[in-house]
């Protein structure tokens, strides 16, 4: 990562980079517009976008100044899945802060100032950490207008649970505390990750993973490298959890619907996941960091992943 001098140089810039990997998503354009139009400090915002689709499905994003966007376009048939795309989007970070969101997101006014202030405050309390949360939802109605859910002051946090049916660790939800610094958690939501770019350069995406297992593997890698995962204590964005569509129109496409080879990609990813999640350290930067912290994760969550290795690896057989 270039040593301490590089950290200080990057952290001192004040730039916030927004990473978005989009797969044939008609919501990409309004997502970028929402982030841009609602940012208080537009001069500090940078976008890194990977769009996977037909030529006609790559939206015109020329309203973003050229020096504030890195826009990479791929035909959907080139895609190897979400982790492949996210890894491309987050390469060569040169910013103070990093935010990863899905291509179907919306933002509140002054969201950038709000999340940075909350993060800096929480960092002084927790130490090395990243923010994550499952935001409240929005849908697009038949008139093309966004409709937002609002649970007032109620705030959830994500916790990991083991699913025998899915043979994987997945998310469950509990009510968060009123801690203004956010609750420490042991799982993450890939559609809302925020923190110093240093940490995301260190815990970069594994492009050989596919989709399932993206979040638990990342959570373990951050945690076992001494980077706490903290539930975001403020509301600064929304997420579309169910693709909106009108009668007769196709919902948002997915890679596994389009690519007949997706099952093979996913099966190979599960073999790799069985190593990561069971504490194997042979994968270098893509494996776990500290065995002691891995054991602590098991203790805190009550999920003994070592005992699940063969179950995970058997997926698809």
Short mmCIF file of N, CA and C in Angstrom, two decimals, residues 186-283:
data_model
loop_
_atom_site.label_atom_id
_atom_site.label_comp_id
_atom_site.label_asym_id
_atom_site.label_seq_id
_atom_site.Cartn_x
_atom_site.Cartn_y
_atom_site.Cartn_z
N UNK A 186 -20.50 -7.99 13.12
CA UNK A 186 -19.56 -9.01 12.63
C UNK A 186 -19.94 -9.51 11.24
N UNK A 187 -20.69 -8.66 10.56
CA UNK A 187 -21.13 -8.94 9.20
C UNK A 187 -21.22 -7.61 8.48
N UNK A 188 -21.34 -7.63 7.17
CA UNK A 188 -21.45 -6.36 6.46
C UNK A 188 -22.42 -6.47 5.29
N UNK A 189 -22.84 -5.32 4.80
CA UNK A 189 -23.70 -5.21 3.63
C UNK A 189 -22.89 -4.54 2.52
N UNK A 190 -22.65 -5.27 1.43
CA UNK A 190 -21.79 -4.78 0.37
C UNK A 190 -22.38 -3.58 -0.36
N UNK A 191 -23.70 -3.36 -0.21
CA UNK A 191 -24.33 -2.22 -0.85
C UNK A 191 -24.21 -0.93 -0.08
N UNK A 192 -23.49 -0.94 1.04
CA UNK A 192 -23.23 0.27 1.80
C UNK A 192 -21.99 0.07 2.65
N UNK A 193 -20.84 0.39 2.11
CA UNK A 193 -19.56 0.29 2.80
C UNK A 193 -18.86 1.64 2.73
N UNK A 194 -18.39 2.12 3.87
CA UNK A 194 -17.75 3.43 3.91
C UNK A 194 -16.58 3.40 4.89
N UNK A 195 -15.51 4.09 4.52
CA UNK A 195 -14.37 4.22 5.43
C UNK A 195 -13.19 4.85 4.74
N UNK A 196 -12.06 4.84 5.43
CA UNK A 196 -10.83 5.32 4.80
C UNK A 196 -10.47 4.41 3.63
N UNK A 197 -10.05 5.02 2.55
CA UNK A 197 -9.67 4.25 1.36
C UNK A 197 -8.51 3.29 1.64
N UNK A 198 -7.65 3.65 2.60
CA UNK A 198 -6.54 2.77 2.98
C UNK A 198 -7.03 1.35 3.25
N UNK A 199 -8.11 1.24 3.99
CA UNK A 199 -8.60 -0.07 4.40
C UNK A 199 -9.13 -0.87 3.21
N UNK A 200 -9.73 -0.18 2.27
CA UNK A 200 -10.29 -0.88 1.11
C UNK A 200 -9.20 -1.21 0.08
N UNK A 201 -8.10 -0.50 0.13
CA UNK A 201 -6.95 -0.90 -0.68
C UNK A 201 -6.33 -2.17 -0.11
N UNK A 202 -6.32 -2.28 1.20
CA UNK A 202 -5.73 -3.45 1.86
C UNK A 202 -6.63 -4.68 1.74
N UNK A 203 -7.93 -4.50 1.97
CA UNK A 203 -8.89 -5.60 1.88
C UNK A 203 -9.65 -5.46 0.55
N UNK A 204 -8.94 -5.69 -0.54
CA UNK A 204 -9.55 -5.52 -1.86
C UNK A 204 -10.41 -6.73 -2.21
N UNK A 205 -11.25 -6.55 -3.19
CA UNK A 205 -12.16 -7.62 -3.61
C UNK A 205 -11.40 -8.78 -4.25
N UNK A 206 -11.90 -9.99 -4.01
CA UNK A 206 -11.37 -11.19 -4.65
C UNK A 206 -12.17 -11.42 -5.93
N UNK A 207 -11.58 -11.19 -7.11
CA UNK A 207 -12.33 -11.31 -8.36
C UNK A 207 -12.73 -12.73 -8.70
N UNK A 208 -12.18 -13.73 -7.99
CA UNK A 208 -12.52 -15.12 -8.27
C UNK A 208 -13.77 -15.59 -7.52
N UNK A 209 -14.28 -14.74 -6.64
CA UNK A 209 -15.57 -15.04 -6.04
C UNK A 209 -16.67 -14.58 -6.99
N UNK A 210 -17.88 -15.06 -6.75
CA UNK A 210 -18.95 -14.76 -7.69
C UNK A 210 -19.99 -13.82 -7.07
N UNK A 211 -20.91 -14.36 -6.31
CA UNK A 211 -21.95 -13.54 -5.67
C UNK A 211 -22.19 -14.00 -4.25
N UNK A 212 -22.69 -15.22 -4.09
CA UNK A 212 -22.93 -15.76 -2.75
C UNK A 212 -21.61 -15.87 -2.01
N UNK A 213 -21.59 -15.41 -0.79
CA UNK A 213 -20.36 -15.44 0.01
C UNK A 213 -19.55 -14.17 -0.06
N UNK A 214 -19.97 -13.23 -0.91
CA UNK A 214 -19.27 -11.95 -1.01
C UNK A 214 -19.18 -11.27 0.35
N UNK A 215 -20.31 -11.18 1.04
CA UNK A 215 -20.36 -10.43 2.29
C UNK A 215 -19.70 -11.13 3.47
N UNK A 216 -19.96 -12.42 3.71
CA UNK A 216 -19.27 -13.05 4.85
C UNK A 216 -17.76 -13.14 4.68
N UNK A 217 -17.29 -13.36 3.45
CA UNK A 217 -15.84 -13.43 3.25
C UNK A 217 -15.19 -12.08 3.49
N UNK A 218 -15.82 -11.00 3.02
CA UNK A 218 -15.29 -9.66 3.28
C UNK A 218 -15.31 -9.34 4.76
N UNK A 219 -16.41 -9.68 5.43
CA UNK A 219 -16.51 -9.40 6.86
C UNK A 219 -15.39 -10.08 7.63
N UNK A 220 -15.13 -11.33 7.32
CA UNK A 220 -14.05 -12.06 8.00
C UNK A 220 -12.69 -11.45 7.69
N UNK A 221 -12.48 -11.06 6.45
CA UNK A 221 -11.17 -10.51 6.08
C UNK A 221 -10.92 -9.17 6.76
N UNK A 222 -11.94 -8.31 6.82
CA UNK A 222 -11.78 -7.04 7.54
C UNK A 222 -11.53 -7.31 9.03
N UNK A 223 -12.39 -8.11 9.63
CA UNK A 223 -12.30 -8.34 11.07
C UNK A 223 -10.98 -8.98 11.47
N UNK A 224 -10.53 -9.98 10.73
CA UNK A 224 -9.31 -10.69 11.10
C UNK A 224 -8.04 -9.91 10.75
N UNK A 225 -8.20 -8.78 10.08
CA UNK A 225 -7.07 -7.88 9.85
C UNK A 225 -7.13 -6.67 10.79
N UNK A 226 -7.96 -6.77 11.82
CA UNK A 226 -7.98 -5.74 12.85
C UNK A 226 -8.78 -4.51 12.51
N UNK A 227 -9.65 -4.61 11.51
CA UNK A 227 -10.49 -3.48 11.11
C UNK A 227 -11.92 -3.78 11.56
N UNK A 228 -12.41 -3.05 12.53
CA UNK A 228 -13.75 -3.31 13.06
C UNK A 228 -14.81 -2.95 12.02
N UNK A 229 -15.94 -3.63 12.14
CA UNK A 229 -17.10 -3.36 11.29
C UNK A 229 -18.16 -2.75 12.19
N UNK A 230 -18.58 -1.55 11.85
CA UNK A 230 -19.47 -0.78 12.72
C UNK A 230 -20.74 -0.41 11.97
N UNK A 231 -21.87 -0.63 12.61
CA UNK A 231 -23.15 -0.29 12.02
C UNK A 231 -23.29 1.23 11.89
N UNK A 232 -23.55 1.70 10.69
CA UNK A 232 -23.67 3.14 10.44
C UNK A 232 -24.78 3.73 11.31
N UNK A 233 -24.47 4.71 12.16
CA UNK A 233 -25.47 5.21 13.12
C UNK A 233 -26.40 6.28 12.57
N UNK A 234 -26.21 6.70 11.33
CA UNK A 234 -27.07 7.73 10.75
C UNK A 234 -27.68 7.22 9.45
N UNK A 235 -28.72 7.90 9.01
CA UNK A 235 -29.35 7.58 7.73
C UNK A 235 -28.85 8.57 6.69
N UNK A 236 -28.19 8.07 5.66
CA UNK A 236 -27.67 8.96 4.63
C UNK A 236 -28.01 8.49 3.22
N UNK A 237 -28.60 7.28 3.09
CA UNK A 237 -28.91 6.75 1.76
C UNK A 237 -30.06 5.76 1.85
N UNK A 238 -30.58 5.40 0.67
CA UNK A 238 -31.64 4.41 0.54
C UNK A 238 -31.23 3.38 -0.50
N UNK A 239 -31.86 2.22 -0.45
CA UNK A 239 -31.53 1.11 -1.35
C UNK A 239 -32.81 0.51 -1.91
N UNK A 240 -32.80 0.15 -3.19
CA UNK A 240 -33.93 -0.54 -3.80
C UNK A 240 -33.72 -2.04 -3.64
N UNK A 241 -34.49 -2.64 -2.74
CA UNK A 241 -34.30 -4.05 -2.43
C UNK A 241 -35.02 -4.97 -3.42
N UNK A 242 -36.08 -4.49 -4.00
CA UNK A 242 -36.81 -5.28 -4.98
C UNK A 242 -36.90 -4.48 -6.25
N UNK A 243 -36.41 -5.07 -7.34
CA UNK A 243 -36.40 -4.36 -8.62
C UNK A 243 -37.81 -3.91 -9.00
N UNK A 244 -37.94 -2.65 -9.34
CA UNK A 244 -39.24 -2.11 -9.73
C UNK A 244 -39.45 -2.29 -11.23
N UNK A 245 -40.63 -2.69 -11.59
CA UNK A 245 -40.94 -2.78 -13.02
C UNK A 245 -42.44 -2.67 -13.23
N UNK A 246 -42.81 -2.26 -14.42
CA UNK A 246 -44.21 -2.14 -14.77
C UNK A 246 -44.67 -3.44 -15.44
N UNK A 247 -45.97 -3.64 -15.51
CA UNK A 247 -46.55 -4.81 -16.13
C UNK A 247 -46.06 -4.92 -17.58
N UNK A 248 -45.54 -6.10 -17.93
CA UNK A 248 -45.07 -6.32 -19.30
C UNK A 248 -43.62 -5.98 -19.52
N UNK A 249 -42.96 -5.35 -18.54
CA UNK A 249 -41.55 -5.01 -18.66
C UNK A 249 -40.70 -5.99 -17.85
N UNK A 250 -39.49 -6.25 -18.34
CA UNK A 250 -38.59 -7.16 -17.63
C UNK A 250 -38.00 -6.46 -16.42
N UNK A 251 -37.92 -7.19 -15.33
CA UNK A 251 -37.28 -6.61 -14.15
C UNK A 251 -35.78 -6.46 -14.41
N UNK A 252 -35.09 -5.86 -13.45
CA UNK A 252 -33.65 -5.65 -13.61
C UNK A 252 -32.96 -6.99 -13.87
N UNK A 253 -32.21 -7.12 -14.98
CA UNK A 253 -31.57 -8.40 -15.29
C UNK A 253 -30.50 -8.76 -14.26
N UNK A 254 -30.21 -10.04 -14.17
CA UNK A 254 -29.12 -10.53 -13.33
C UNK A 254 -28.16 -11.35 -14.17
N UNK A 255 -26.92 -11.42 -13.72
CA UNK A 255 -25.90 -12.15 -14.46
C UNK A 255 -26.26 -13.63 -14.56
N UNK A 256 -26.82 -14.19 -13.50
CA UNK A 256 -27.12 -15.62 -13.52
C UNK A 256 -28.33 -15.95 -14.40
N UNK A 257 -29.09 -14.95 -14.77
CA UNK A 257 -30.14 -15.18 -15.76
C UNK A 257 -29.58 -15.16 -17.18
N UNK A 258 -28.56 -14.33 -17.39
CA UNK A 258 -28.03 -14.13 -18.73
C UNK A 258 -26.94 -15.12 -19.13
N UNK A 259 -26.10 -15.51 -18.17
CA UNK A 259 -24.92 -16.32 -18.49
C UNK A 259 -25.18 -17.79 -18.18
N UNK A 260 -25.20 -18.66 -19.20
CA UNK A 260 -25.46 -20.09 -18.94
C UNK A 260 -24.35 -20.77 -18.15
N UNK A 261 -23.18 -20.11 -18.04
CA UNK A 261 -22.05 -20.70 -17.30
C UNK A 261 -21.99 -20.22 -15.86
N UNK A 262 -23.01 -19.50 -15.42
CA UNK A 262 -22.93 -18.91 -14.09
C UNK A 262 -22.77 -19.95 -12.99
N UNK A 263 -23.42 -21.10 -13.15
CA UNK A 263 -23.36 -22.12 -12.10
C UNK A 263 -21.95 -22.64 -11.90
N UNK A 264 -21.19 -22.75 -12.99
CA UNK A 264 -19.81 -23.20 -12.87
C UNK A 264 -18.96 -22.15 -12.16
N UNK A 265 -19.20 -20.88 -12.48
CA UNK A 265 -18.49 -19.81 -11.79
C UNK A 265 -18.80 -19.84 -10.30
N UNK A 266 -20.06 -20.04 -9.97
CA UNK A 266 -20.48 -20.04 -8.57
C UNK A 266 -19.93 -21.26 -7.84
N UNK A 267 -19.92 -22.41 -8.49
CA UNK A 267 -19.41 -23.62 -7.86
C UNK A 267 -17.92 -23.48 -7.55
N UNK A 268 -17.14 -22.93 -8.50
CA UNK A 268 -15.72 -22.71 -8.26
C UNK A 268 -15.51 -21.72 -7.12
N UNK A 269 -16.39 -20.70 -7.05
CA UNK A 269 -16.28 -19.71 -5.98
C UNK A 269 -16.55 -20.34 -4.62
N UNK A 270 -17.48 -21.30 -4.55
CA UNK A 270 -17.78 -21.95 -3.28
C UNK A 270 -16.59 -22.77 -2.78
N UNK A 271 -15.84 -23.37 -3.68
CA UNK A 271 -14.63 -24.10 -3.26
C UNK A 271 -13.64 -23.13 -2.61
N UNK A 272 -13.51 -21.97 -3.22
CA UNK A 272 -12.61 -20.95 -2.67
C UNK A 272 -13.14 -20.43 -1.34
N UNK A 273 -14.46 -20.21 -1.28
CA UNK A 273 -15.07 -19.72 -0.05
C UNK A 273 -14.87 -20.69 1.11
N UNK A 274 -14.89 -22.00 0.79
CA UNK A 274 -14.72 -22.98 1.86
C UNK A 274 -13.36 -22.82 2.53
N UNK A 275 -12.36 -22.35 1.78
CA UNK A 275 -11.04 -22.09 2.36
C UNK A 275 -11.07 -20.82 3.20
N UNK A 276 -11.62 -19.75 2.62
CA UNK A 276 -11.65 -18.46 3.32
C UNK A 276 -12.43 -18.55 4.62
N UNK A 277 -13.65 -19.09 4.53
CA UNK A 277 -14.52 -19.08 5.70
C UNK A 277 -14.07 -20.06 6.79
N UNK A 278 -13.32 -21.09 6.41
CA UNK A 278 -12.86 -22.05 7.42
C UNK A 278 -11.52 -21.67 8.03
N UNK A 279 -11.04 -20.46 7.71
CA UNK A 279 -9.83 -19.95 8.36
C UNK A 279 -8.54 -20.32 7.69
N UNK A 280 -8.59 -20.84 6.48
CA UNK A 280 -7.38 -21.19 5.74
C UNK A 280 -6.62 -19.91 5.40
N UNK A 281 -5.31 -19.92 5.59
CA UNK A 281 -4.51 -18.72 5.34
C UNK A 281 -3.65 -18.85 4.09
N UNK A 282 -3.95 -19.85 3.24
CA UNK A 282 -3.13 -20.10 2.06
C UNK A 282 -3.42 -19.14 0.91
N UNK A 283 -4.48 -18.36 1.01
CA UNK A 283 -4.86 -17.47 -0.09
C UNK A 283 -4.24 -16.09 0.03
#
